[in-house]
């Protein structure tokens, strides 16, 4: 059974409400329809309700499968605004929020913020920047993190690590050159993401070209500083380093290079890259030479689960990412 099979089974146990502000898009509607009819989620299409129903019927779908939310429903909008502005620490006031909610993506995120949905899923018609900016201003950052980042899950054939053939890696998509505070945030977010998605006990390694001081330089200093911040912020999480890749995932190498006790060395299930140069190259090496399936990238660092998908992704991949997002949201509860 692949990792996706297990995640799909988990989603069926507790289907979450997912808001789709891009329901008019044919691929997005199909993915939402399949994920709902197969019992993984409950899809809520956000936009012009009459248009969405007409499109669903035109495309041959059972229109009753979806829930429809009309952004022109002034009574519901007023209800959402009242709930949102009553939330603690909200920065947006009624007038500004009312203007923003003319946009389907931001309307959907307000629904999520007040608990009417558990996930907002977009990224085909809206850009990654649109999704991240709306998420930061409406959903907000997790108080334990400083930056939005991403995590990916690799399923690597013919490799046996501490989680079988699975390995989580990040950030490979968002943060170009994180400073120590941001790098610490990425590590913390990655641990929380994998706990909510797969129930892992995180063993998170901060990756570098140095293992426990074997190398020197600015990059080593940055990783060491990030490690200290992460450990101070979240002493309950097993985050360790700085480790070279082999020392992080191979017990025999860790035994030679790490001359101290570590719950992470040699058995890491999460790798945190020092920057995007390493992260982007690393994931492509794993895919190209390790023939791995890489799921994601999953955005992380928000107060709730916010998702961005690739514009060129096929329906099957979009559906997989929808289900992954729903399971993350259920895990965070």
Tab-separated table of N, CA and C in Angstrom, residues 21 32 40 49 53 91-92 119 132 208 230 243 246-247 249 262 273 306:
chain	number	residue	atom	x	y	z
A	21	UNK	N	-12.583	28.282	-3.996
A	21	UNK	CA	-12.925	29.542	-4.657
A	21	UNK	C	-12.699	29.511	-6.174
A	32	UNK	N	-12.691	18.226	-7.061
A	32	UNK	CA	-13.545	18.392	-5.879
A	32	UNK	C	-14.700	17.398	-5.905
A	40	UNK	N	-13.988	11.409	0.614
A	40	UNK	CA	-12.794	11.929	1.273
A	40	UNK	C	-13.004	13.298	1.907
A	49	UNK	N	-23.295	31.300	-6.967
A	49	UNK	CA	-23.917	29.986	-6.781
A	49	UNK	C	-24.671	29.524	-8.015
A	53	UNK	N	-23.744	26.082	-10.067
A	53	UNK	CA	-24.713	24.998	-10.253
A	53	UNK	C	-24.913	24.702	-11.730
A	91	UNK	N	-6.703	41.677	12.605
A	91	UNK	CA	-6.201	42.996	12.209
A	91	UNK	C	-7.134	43.698	11.229
A	92	UNK	N	-8.000	42.935	10.569
A	92	UNK	CA	-8.886	43.509	9.561
A	92	UNK	C	-10.200	43.949	10.199
A	119	UNK	N	-10.526	23.921	5.335
A	119	UNK	CA	-9.422	24.098	4.388
A	119	UNK	C	-9.875	25.054	3.292
A	132	UNK	N	-0.726	32.957	-0.808
A	132	UNK	CA	0.072	33.221	0.387
A	132	UNK	C	-0.310	34.556	1.020
A	208	UNK	N	23.313	20.389	6.612
A	208	UNK	CA	24.411	21.316	6.348
A	208	UNK	C	25.548	20.526	5.690
A	230	UNK	N	15.200	26.931	17.364
A	230	UNK	CA	14.143	25.916	17.290
A	230	UNK	C	14.055	25.119	18.588
A	243	UNK	N	23.781	18.476	10.710
A	243	UNK	CA	24.165	17.170	10.186
A	243	UNK	C	24.316	17.218	8.668
A	246	UNK	N	24.069	12.236	5.043
A	246	UNK	CA	24.261	10.830	5.393
A	246	UNK	C	24.233	10.618	6.906
A	247	UNK	N	24.762	11.577	7.652
A	247	UNK	CA	24.735	11.452	9.113
A	247	UNK	C	23.315	11.571	9.658
A	249	UNK	N	20.498	10.376	8.078
A	249	UNK	CA	19.580	9.278	7.730
A	249	UNK	C	20.214	7.884	7.745
A	262	UNK	N	21.857	11.307	20.434
A	262	UNK	CA	20.935	12.057	19.591
A	262	UNK	C	19.777	11.152	19.196
A	273	UNK	N	16.422	21.767	4.743
A	273	UNK	CA	17.522	22.301	3.939
A	273	UNK	C	17.921	23.696	4.435
A	306	UNK	N	-3.814	26.087	4.574
A	306	UNK	CA	-4.047	26.823	3.332
A	306	UNK	C	-3.254	26.126	2.237
